Amino acid sequence: MVFIRRSAGRSGATKVQIAERRAGRNVILEHIGTAHDEAELAVLMQIARERIRPGQEALDLGLDDAPAGTGRARGVITSKRCALLWDVLTSAYARLGFDVLGDDAFMQLVLARLVEPTSKADSVRVLEEIGVPHVDVRTFFRALDRAVHRDYRGQIAAACFAHAARHGDLTLVLYDVTTLYFEAEYEDELRKVGYSKERRVDPQVVVGLLVDRGGFPLEITCWEGNKAETATILPTIRAFQERHGVADMVVVADAGMLSSSNLKALDEANVRFIVGSRQTKAPADLASHFRWHGDAFTDGQIIDTITPRHAGATSENDTHLRDEPVWAPQTHPKSWRAVWAYSSKRSARDNKTLTAQENRARAVVAGERPARKPRFVMIKGDAAVLNEKDLARARSLVGLKGYVTNIPADVMPASEVIASYHDLWRVEQSFRMSKSDLRARPIFHHERDAIEAHLTVVVTALAVARHLQELTGLSLKKIIRALRPLQEITVSIAGHEHLAADPLTPAAKHILKSTAHPQEK
């Protein structure tokens, strides 16, 4: 095998040689020359390619016109472009159907955020650095206005749904919320102080995200910062159903969405749901188990039972019967199906947490810590005492995780209910990508329309990132890191322009092969 060998010399110059692999060693066949800058390197690399493949793509280097005494032609780089990176990004954008918007400025904002998330104004710098011709800053901001007035989010959502329908599984969708804070002093009608997942007291907005089973985004919503999580799921699901005409679906959400009114409304809308339950509900739901078996569980044990639909309602579970009831809407109209699972690994983790909480409580009781009331501390008279009863009850529930659903057991077995709920990590991962890789905040806007447009840019970028991740098996960071250094360079030598390119790395070859159109593979 004959190949081109590049090696750096002591002076910082780069030697270009033609070599052959023989018996595990590189044998130098010909020394082409030494490059002192990128232009010379591009020329020497092209000469080496011509030597390896004589007569193919002959390139006039104008060596006869070189300045006397130099011994080499001088070239001038006239342009640099990250062509491979931009081609991969624009192809993914088009493959998802986002080019239906017909807005190059919006596309550039989205793809620039994938390359390097920054402000809209600074996106100009990012595009210039990768050699992409771009519109001016004012056109970028006009694109944000168009995104609102022309309902880009609705068009993006339709394209995402069509893609997920072709390649994903829309029988089950995942929903969660997060908060994005603003470094603002005052509240307004949208940015309000509320419950913060980051425990901040700044004005914020609440963002809801609906994704498919693989974490691909389907719908994003924005709410006032003091909006309760439980009040966001129904409008999001209804908007999704109305937009796409979907009736038969399963919605998975965490325990934060567990409210009796939410579950009733979802059920009345013929939407099947799987939501997390709170561990404090276990004693009532598992009353039969505790009566007949005590608090003993085996690793991986699953108990399929029922739970009251409303807090404080009388349970329909007859604890005098040893067997757990099999939920059915006709036989248990005041209950939902509840699935509880025990894990020894979760038990060890829960016990560790409880021990730390118990130690803090004992320290408060002993006066070793400030009198701030932690868990398991109660006040009797003027003294703080350890709540032994609550601590013992908590110990008896370690390792348990509950799930509430309106799907009968003959339609979905308990193990599948649990597996479906565990897919929620994908929506959490999408949120992390939005917050870290795509840096949804800081948000350099304060008006509602601008904030909504910004979130439209972010969710569009998230869809492209998720799609590329699905195709390549690589994170967005790894894709950008592999392709951004590979440049296409135009060199002017003796009045002639020549094109040179960095050789493909193994990672780049994998990405290009994975993202190529099926006809190109």
Short mmCIF file of C-alpha atoms in Angstrom, two decimals, residues 83-482:
data_model
loop_
_atom_site.label_atom_id
_atom_site.label_comp_id
_atom_site.label_asym_id
_atom_site.label_seq_id
_atom_site.Cartn_x
_atom_site.Cartn_y
_atom_site.Cartn_z
CA ALA A 83 -17.30 22.09 3.22
CA LEU A 84 -17.79 18.60 4.66
CA LEU A 85 -19.26 19.90 7.91
CA TRP A 86 -21.66 22.27 6.16
CA ASP A 87 -22.72 19.63 3.65
CA VAL A 88 -23.53 17.15 6.44
CA LEU A 89 -25.55 19.74 8.37
CA THR A 90 -27.48 21.11 5.40
CA SER A 91 -28.22 17.59 4.12
CA ALA A 92 -29.65 16.59 7.50
CA TYR A 93 -31.72 19.79 7.64
CA ALA A 94 -33.17 19.07 4.19
CA ARG A 95 -33.66 15.35 4.88
CA LEU A 96 -35.87 16.24 7.84
CA GLY A 97 -38.00 18.42 5.56
CA PHE A 98 -37.10 21.71 7.22
CA ASP A 99 -36.20 23.29 3.88
CA VAL A 100 -39.97 23.60 3.35
CA LEU A 101 -39.60 26.94 5.19
CA GLY A 102 -37.62 28.35 2.28
CA ASP A 103 -35.72 30.65 4.67
CA ASP A 104 -31.92 30.52 4.33
CA ALA A 105 -31.42 32.98 7.19
CA PHE A 106 -33.37 30.76 9.60
CA MET A 107 -31.45 27.70 8.39
CA GLN A 108 -28.13 29.47 8.97
CA LEU A 109 -29.19 30.42 12.51
CA VAL A 110 -30.12 26.81 13.26
CA LEU A 111 -26.97 25.24 11.81
CA ALA A 112 -24.65 27.87 13.29
CA ARG A 113 -26.08 26.94 16.71
CA LEU A 114 -25.10 23.33 16.05
CA VAL A 115 -21.54 24.32 15.18
CA GLU A 116 -21.12 26.73 18.09
CA PRO A 117 -24.10 27.93 20.16
CA THR A 118 -23.88 31.67 20.69
CA SER A 119 -25.96 34.83 20.28
CA LYS A 120 -27.77 35.60 17.04
CA ALA A 121 -25.35 38.47 16.31
CA ASP A 122 -22.29 36.31 17.01
CA SER A 123 -23.59 33.63 14.66
CA VAL A 124 -22.10 35.80 11.88
CA ARG A 125 -18.62 35.10 13.29
CA VAL A 126 -19.29 31.35 13.47
CA LEU A 127 -20.42 31.21 9.85
CA GLU A 128 -17.44 33.29 8.71
CA GLU A 129 -15.03 30.99 10.54
CA ILE A 130 -16.36 27.94 8.71
CA GLY A 131 -16.40 29.80 5.39
CA VAL A 132 -20.15 29.93 4.80
CA PRO A 133 -21.58 32.95 2.94
CA HIS A 134 -24.24 34.42 5.20
CA VAL A 135 -26.88 37.11 5.47
CA ASP A 136 -26.37 40.16 7.70
CA VAL A 137 -27.38 40.44 11.35
CA ARG A 138 -30.55 42.39 10.63
CA THR A 139 -31.75 39.64 8.30
CA PHE A 140 -31.19 37.12 11.12
CA PHE A 141 -33.46 39.11 13.41
CA ARG A 142 -36.05 39.49 10.66
CA ALA A 143 -35.94 35.68 10.36
CA LEU A 144 -36.96 35.48 14.03
CA ASP A 145 -39.96 37.70 13.27
CA ARG A 146 -40.89 35.48 10.34
CA ALA A 147 -40.58 32.41 12.56
CA VAL A 148 -43.43 33.74 14.70
CA HIS A 149 -45.68 35.31 12.08
CA ARG A 150 -45.37 32.43 9.59
CA ASP A 151 -45.66 29.74 12.28
CA TYR A 152 -42.32 28.08 11.62
CA ARG A 153 -42.79 26.05 14.78
CA GLY A 154 -45.94 24.48 13.40
CA GLN A 155 -44.22 23.64 10.12
CA ILE A 156 -41.19 22.23 11.95
CA ALA A 157 -43.50 20.16 14.17
CA ALA A 158 -45.26 18.76 11.10
CA ALA A 159 -41.91 17.81 9.53
CA CYS A 160 -40.72 16.21 12.79
CA PHE A 161 -43.93 14.22 13.06
CA ALA A 162 -43.60 13.00 9.47
CA HIS A 163 -39.99 11.95 10.09
CA ALA A 164 -40.85 10.17 13.34
CA ALA A 165 -43.77 8.42 11.66
CA ARG A 166 -41.42 7.09 8.95
CA HIS A 167 -38.52 6.11 11.16
CA GLY A 168 -39.70 6.02 14.78
CA ASP A 169 -42.46 4.78 17.05
CA LEU A 170 -45.33 7.21 17.66
CA THR A 171 -47.42 4.76 19.65
CA LEU A 172 -45.60 6.06 22.71
CA VAL A 173 -44.47 9.64 23.42
CA LEU A 174 -42.54 11.04 26.37
CA TYR A 175 -43.19 14.36 28.11
CA ASP A 176 -41.27 16.42 30.63
CA VAL A 177 -40.69 20.05 31.57
CA THR A 178 -37.71 22.17 32.49
CA THR A 179 -37.08 25.80 33.42
CA LEU A 180 -34.89 28.42 31.72
CA TYR A 181 -33.98 31.41 33.85
CA PHE A 182 -33.18 34.99 32.84
CA GLU A 183 -30.66 37.27 34.44
CA ALA A 184 -33.35 39.92 34.74
CA GLU A 185 -34.28 42.08 37.69
CA TYR A 186 -38.02 42.34 37.09
CA GLU A 187 -40.79 39.97 36.10
CA ASP A 188 -43.16 40.46 33.17
CA GLU A 189 -46.19 38.59 31.82
CA LEU A 190 -44.07 35.61 30.72
CA ARG A 191 -40.85 35.69 32.73
CA LYS A 192 -41.91 35.06 36.30
CA VAL A 193 -40.36 33.70 39.46
CA GLY A 194 -41.58 30.18 40.16
CA TYR A 195 -40.45 26.72 41.18
CA SER A 196 -37.00 26.28 39.67
CA LYS A 197 -35.41 22.92 38.92
CA GLU A 198 -32.09 24.72 39.40
CA ARG A 199 -33.28 26.26 42.70
CA ARG A 200 -32.89 29.81 41.47
CA VAL A 201 -34.99 32.86 42.32
CA ASP A 202 -34.61 34.61 38.95
CA PRO A 203 -37.50 35.20 36.55
CA GLN A 204 -37.88 32.15 34.33
CA VAL A 205 -40.01 30.41 31.74
CA VAL A 206 -41.31 26.85 31.87
CA VAL A 207 -40.61 24.76 28.77
CA GLY A 208 -42.47 21.55 27.93
CA LEU A 209 -40.97 19.04 25.51
CA LEU A 210 -42.69 16.10 23.86
CA VAL A 211 -40.43 13.52 22.18
CA ASP A 212 -40.81 10.10 20.61
CA ARG A 213 -39.43 6.92 22.12
CA GLY A 214 -35.95 7.67 20.76
CA GLY A 215 -35.84 11.22 22.12
CA PHE A 216 -36.58 12.91 18.77
CA PRO A 217 -38.51 16.17 19.43
CA LEU A 218 -42.14 16.40 18.39
CA GLU A 219 -43.56 19.44 20.21
CA ILE A 220 -42.20 22.25 22.37
CA THR A 221 -44.27 24.65 24.47
CA CYS A 222 -43.43 27.72 26.53
CA TRP A 223 -45.27 28.79 29.69
CA GLU A 224 -45.15 31.47 32.34
CA GLY A 225 -42.39 30.92 34.89
CA ASN A 226 -44.85 30.29 37.73
CA LYS A 227 -46.91 27.73 35.81
CA ALA A 228 -47.34 24.42 37.63
CA GLU A 229 -45.87 21.41 35.82
CA THR A 230 -49.15 19.54 36.09
CA ALA A 231 -50.94 22.34 34.20
CA THR A 232 -48.70 22.01 31.10
CA ILE A 233 -49.16 18.42 30.02
CA LEU A 234 -52.81 18.52 28.95
CA PRO A 235 -52.54 21.57 26.65
CA THR A 236 -49.38 20.11 25.08
CA ILE A 237 -50.97 16.72 24.42
CA ARG A 238 -54.16 18.29 23.07
CA ALA A 239 -52.19 20.61 20.77
CA PHE A 240 -50.20 17.60 19.51
CA GLN A 241 -53.37 15.58 18.87
CA GLU A 242 -55.13 18.44 17.08
CA ARG A 243 -52.09 19.31 14.96
CA HIS A 244 -51.57 15.76 13.71
CA GLY A 245 -54.96 14.12 14.14
CA VAL A 246 -53.57 11.51 16.54
CA ALA A 247 -55.97 9.56 18.73
CA ASP A 248 -54.30 6.29 19.73
CA MET A 249 -51.18 7.03 21.79
CA VAL A 250 -49.50 6.36 25.12
CA VAL A 251 -48.06 9.31 27.06
CA VAL A 252 -45.27 8.71 29.56
CA ALA A 253 -44.45 11.34 32.19
CA ASP A 254 -42.78 11.50 35.60
CA ALA A 255 -44.42 11.76 39.01
CA GLY A 256 -44.57 15.56 38.73
CA MET A 257 -47.48 15.13 36.31
CA LEU A 258 -49.38 12.84 38.70
CA SER A 259 -52.57 14.73 39.58
CA SER A 260 -56.03 13.20 39.70
CA SER A 261 -57.46 15.86 37.36
CA ASN A 262 -54.71 15.31 34.79
CA LEU A 263 -55.16 11.56 34.73
CA LYS A 264 -58.93 11.86 34.52
CA ALA A 265 -58.68 14.33 31.62
CA LEU A 266 -56.19 12.16 29.75
CA ASP A 267 -58.39 9.12 30.23
CA GLU A 268 -61.50 10.98 29.05
CA ALA A 269 -59.56 12.06 25.94
CA ASN A 270 -58.89 8.35 25.24
CA VAL A 271 -55.18 8.90 25.84
CA ARG A 272 -53.40 6.05 27.57
CA PHE A 273 -50.82 7.12 30.12
CA ILE A 274 -47.95 5.82 32.21
CA VAL A 275 -46.79 8.15 34.98
CA GLY A 276 -44.49 7.71 37.92
CA SER A 277 -46.00 7.26 41.36
CA ARG A 278 -44.72 8.60 44.66
CA GLN A 279 -43.16 6.19 47.12
CA THR A 280 -45.45 7.50 49.87
CA LYS A 281 -48.37 5.81 48.08
CA ALA A 282 -46.79 2.37 48.44
CA PRO A 283 -48.21 1.48 51.91
CA ALA A 284 -51.81 1.95 50.70
CA ASP A 285 -51.30 0.41 47.27
CA LEU A 286 -49.39 -2.57 48.69
CA ALA A 287 -51.54 -3.06 51.79
CA SER A 288 -52.36 -6.63 50.78
CA HIS A 289 -48.71 -7.47 50.21
CA PHE A 290 -47.67 -6.01 53.56
CA ARG A 291 -50.45 -7.90 55.33
CA TRP A 292 -49.70 -11.29 53.79
CA HIS A 293 -45.94 -11.05 53.17
CA GLY A 294 -44.64 -8.28 55.41
CA ASP A 295 -42.08 -5.83 54.00
CA ALA A 296 -39.97 -8.54 52.37
CA PHE A 297 -39.27 -8.25 48.64
CA THR A 298 -37.03 -10.08 46.21
CA ASP A 299 -34.84 -8.38 43.63
CA GLY A 300 -36.80 -7.74 40.44
CA GLN A 301 -40.15 -8.53 42.08
CA ILE A 302 -43.14 -6.85 40.37
CA ILE A 303 -46.55 -6.39 42.00
CA ASP A 304 -49.48 -5.52 39.73
CA THR A 305 -52.29 -3.95 41.76
CA ILE A 306 -54.59 -0.90 41.94
CA THR A 307 -54.41 2.61 43.41
CA PRO A 308 -57.23 5.07 44.27
CA ARG A 309 -57.91 7.70 41.60
CA HIS A 310 -58.27 10.47 44.18
CA ALA A 311 -56.20 11.29 47.25
CA GLY A 312 -57.95 10.23 50.43
CA ALA A 313 -60.42 7.99 48.58
CA THR A 314 -61.20 4.58 50.01
CA SER A 315 -59.22 1.82 48.34
CA GLU A 316 -61.11 -0.77 46.29
CA ASN A 317 -58.46 -3.31 47.21
CA ASP A 318 -59.80 -5.94 49.64
CA THR A 319 -56.83 -6.72 51.88
CA HIS A 320 -58.57 -9.84 53.17
CA LEU A 321 -57.81 -11.44 49.81
CA ARG A 322 -54.28 -12.76 49.39
CA ASP A 323 -54.12 -12.17 45.62
CA GLU A 324 -53.73 -8.65 44.27
CA PRO A 325 -56.73 -7.37 42.26
CA VAL A 326 -56.47 -7.34 38.47
CA TRP A 327 -57.37 -3.81 37.37
CA ALA A 328 -60.13 -3.23 34.85
CA PRO A 329 -62.00 0.06 34.35
CA GLN A 330 -65.37 -1.68 34.65
CA THR A 331 -64.60 -3.54 37.89
CA HIS A 332 -62.54 -0.78 39.51
CA PRO A 333 -64.13 2.52 38.40
CA LYS A 334 -62.55 4.44 41.30
CA SER A 335 -59.03 3.13 40.77
CA TRP A 336 -56.16 3.12 38.31
CA ARG A 337 -53.79 0.29 37.64
CA ALA A 338 -50.61 0.50 39.74
CA VAL A 339 -47.39 -1.41 39.09
CA TRP A 340 -44.73 -1.58 41.79
CA ALA A 341 -41.25 -2.97 41.29
CA TYR A 342 -38.47 -3.72 43.78
CA SER A 343 -34.77 -3.39 43.01
CA SER A 344 -31.98 -4.31 45.43
CA LYS A 345 -29.74 -1.78 43.69
CA ARG A 346 -32.33 0.95 44.22
CA SER A 347 -32.73 -0.25 47.81
CA ALA A 348 -29.01 0.24 48.49
CA ARG A 349 -29.16 3.72 46.95
CA ASP A 350 -32.30 4.66 48.92
CA ASN A 351 -30.80 3.35 52.15
CA LYS A 352 -27.69 5.45 51.61
CA THR A 353 -29.84 8.55 51.12
CA LEU A 354 -31.96 7.76 54.17
CA THR A 355 -28.86 7.24 56.31
CA ALA A 356 -27.56 10.68 55.32
CA GLN A 357 -30.97 12.21 56.11
CA GLU A 358 -31.10 10.38 59.44
CA ASN A 359 -27.63 11.63 60.38
CA ARG A 360 -28.64 15.22 59.61
CA ALA A 361 -31.80 14.79 61.67
CA ARG A 362 -29.88 13.38 64.64
CA ALA A 363 -27.40 16.24 64.41
CA VAL A 364 -30.26 18.76 64.61
CA VAL A 365 -31.80 16.92 67.56
CA ALA A 366 -28.42 16.86 69.33
CA GLY A 367 -27.94 20.58 68.71
CA GLU A 368 -24.93 20.00 66.48
CA ARG A 369 -26.56 21.62 63.45
CA PRO A 370 -28.71 24.74 63.04
CA ALA A 371 -32.33 24.23 63.95
CA ARG A 372 -33.43 24.18 60.34
CA LYS A 373 -35.92 21.33 60.17
CA PRO A 374 -34.73 18.46 57.95
CA ARG A 375 -36.64 15.29 57.17
CA PHE A 376 -37.45 13.01 60.14
CA VAL A 377 -37.29 15.85 62.68
CA MET A 378 -40.45 16.86 64.52
CA ILE A 379 -40.99 19.43 67.25
CA LYS A 380 -42.43 18.36 70.59
CA GLY A 381 -42.90 21.32 72.86
CA ASP A 382 -39.69 23.31 72.57
CA ALA A 383 -37.53 20.32 71.65
CA ALA A 384 -36.62 18.77 68.33
CA VAL A 385 -36.93 14.98 68.35
CA LEU A 386 -36.31 12.26 65.79
CA ASN A 387 -39.46 10.95 64.10
CA GLU A 388 -38.69 7.24 64.52
CA LYS A 389 -42.05 6.18 63.04
CA ASP A 390 -41.56 8.05 59.76
CA LEU A 391 -37.97 6.85 59.50
CA ALA A 392 -39.03 3.21 60.00
CA ARG A 393 -41.77 3.54 57.41
CA ALA A 394 -39.31 5.06 54.92
CA ARG A 395 -36.87 2.19 55.56
CA SER A 396 -39.62 -0.32 54.80
CA LEU A 397 -40.19 1.24 51.36
CA VAL A 398 -36.63 1.44 50.09
CA GLY A 399 -36.09 -0.12 46.70
CA LEU A 400 -39.69 0.35 45.58
CA LYS A 401 -40.71 2.31 42.49
CA GLY A 402 -44.32 2.75 41.41
CA TYR A 403 -46.06 3.42 38.10
CA VAL A 404 -49.69 4.38 37.46
CA THR A 405 -51.44 3.62 34.17
CA ASN A 406 -54.85 3.17 32.55
CA ILE A 407 -53.63 0.39 30.26
CA PRO A 408 -55.05 -3.04 31.18
CA ALA A 409 -52.65 -5.91 31.88
CA ASP A 410 -53.90 -7.90 28.89
CA VAL A 411 -52.84 -5.01 26.62
CA MET A 412 -49.50 -4.19 28.21
CA PRO A 413 -47.79 -6.47 30.76
CA ALA A 414 -46.26 -4.93 33.88
CA SER A 415 -42.69 -5.40 32.65
CA GLU A 416 -43.47 -3.39 29.50
CA VAL A 417 -45.09 -0.62 31.58
CA ILE A 418 -41.84 -0.31 33.53
CA ALA A 419 -39.66 -0.45 30.41
CA SER A 420 -41.75 2.25 28.73
CA TYR A 421 -41.41 4.53 31.74
CA HIS A 422 -37.66 4.03 31.81
CA ASP A 423 -37.47 5.54 28.30
CA LEU A 424 -38.07 8.92 30.00
CA TRP A 425 -34.29 9.35 30.24
CA ARG A 426 -34.40 10.17 26.53
CA VAL A 427 -36.46 13.31 27.00
CA GLU A 428 -34.18 14.27 29.89
CA GLN A 429 -31.21 13.73 27.57
CA SER A 430 -32.83 15.98 24.97
CA PHE A 431 -33.23 18.67 27.61
CA ARG A 432 -29.56 18.30 28.56
CA MET A 433 -28.58 18.61 24.89
CA SER A 434 -30.71 21.75 24.60
CA LYS A 435 -29.18 23.28 27.71
CA SER A 436 -25.56 22.24 27.19
CA ASP A 437 -24.71 21.37 23.57
CA LEU A 438 -27.17 23.88 22.10
CA ARG A 439 -27.17 26.30 25.04
CA ALA A 440 -30.84 27.23 25.09
CA ARG A 441 -29.83 29.90 27.59
CA PRO A 442 -28.68 32.57 28.09
CA ILE A 443 -31.62 33.96 26.11
CA PHE A 444 -30.80 37.42 24.78
CA HIS A 445 -34.46 38.38 24.38
CA HIS A 446 -37.16 39.76 26.63
CA GLU A 447 -40.29 39.95 24.47
CA ARG A 448 -42.49 36.87 24.24
CA ASP A 449 -42.41 36.57 20.44
CA ALA A 450 -38.60 36.74 20.41
CA ILE A 451 -38.34 34.13 23.18
CA GLU A 452 -40.75 31.83 21.32
CA ALA A 453 -38.73 32.28 18.11
CA HIS A 454 -35.51 31.48 19.98
CA LEU A 455 -37.04 28.23 21.27
CA THR A 456 -38.11 27.38 17.72
CA VAL A 457 -34.49 27.74 16.60
CA VAL A 458 -33.34 25.56 19.52
CA VAL A 459 -35.87 22.77 18.95
CA THR A 460 -35.06 22.73 15.21
CA ALA A 461 -31.36 22.42 16.02
CA LEU A 462 -32.19 19.68 18.53
CA ALA A 463 -34.04 17.73 15.84
CA VAL A 464 -31.05 17.94 13.46
CA ALA A 465 -28.67 16.93 16.27
CA ARG A 466 -30.86 13.97 17.27
CA HIS A 467 -31.14 12.86 13.64
CA LEU A 468 -27.36 12.97 13.12
CA GLN A 469 -26.82 11.14 16.39
CA GLU A 470 -29.24 8.42 15.29
CA LEU A 471 -27.49 8.02 11.93
CA THR A 472 -23.89 8.04 13.17
CA GLY A 473 -24.08 6.79 16.75
CA LEU A 474 -21.95 9.82 17.70
CA SER A 475 -22.78 12.82 19.86
CA LEU A 476 -23.11 16.24 18.26
CA LYS A 477 -19.85 17.36 19.89
CA LYS A 478 -17.93 14.45 18.36
CA ILE A 479 -19.40 15.10 14.92
CA ILE A 480 -18.44 18.80 15.01
CA ARG A 481 -15.01 17.97 16.44
CA ALA A 482 -14.36 15.46 13.65
#
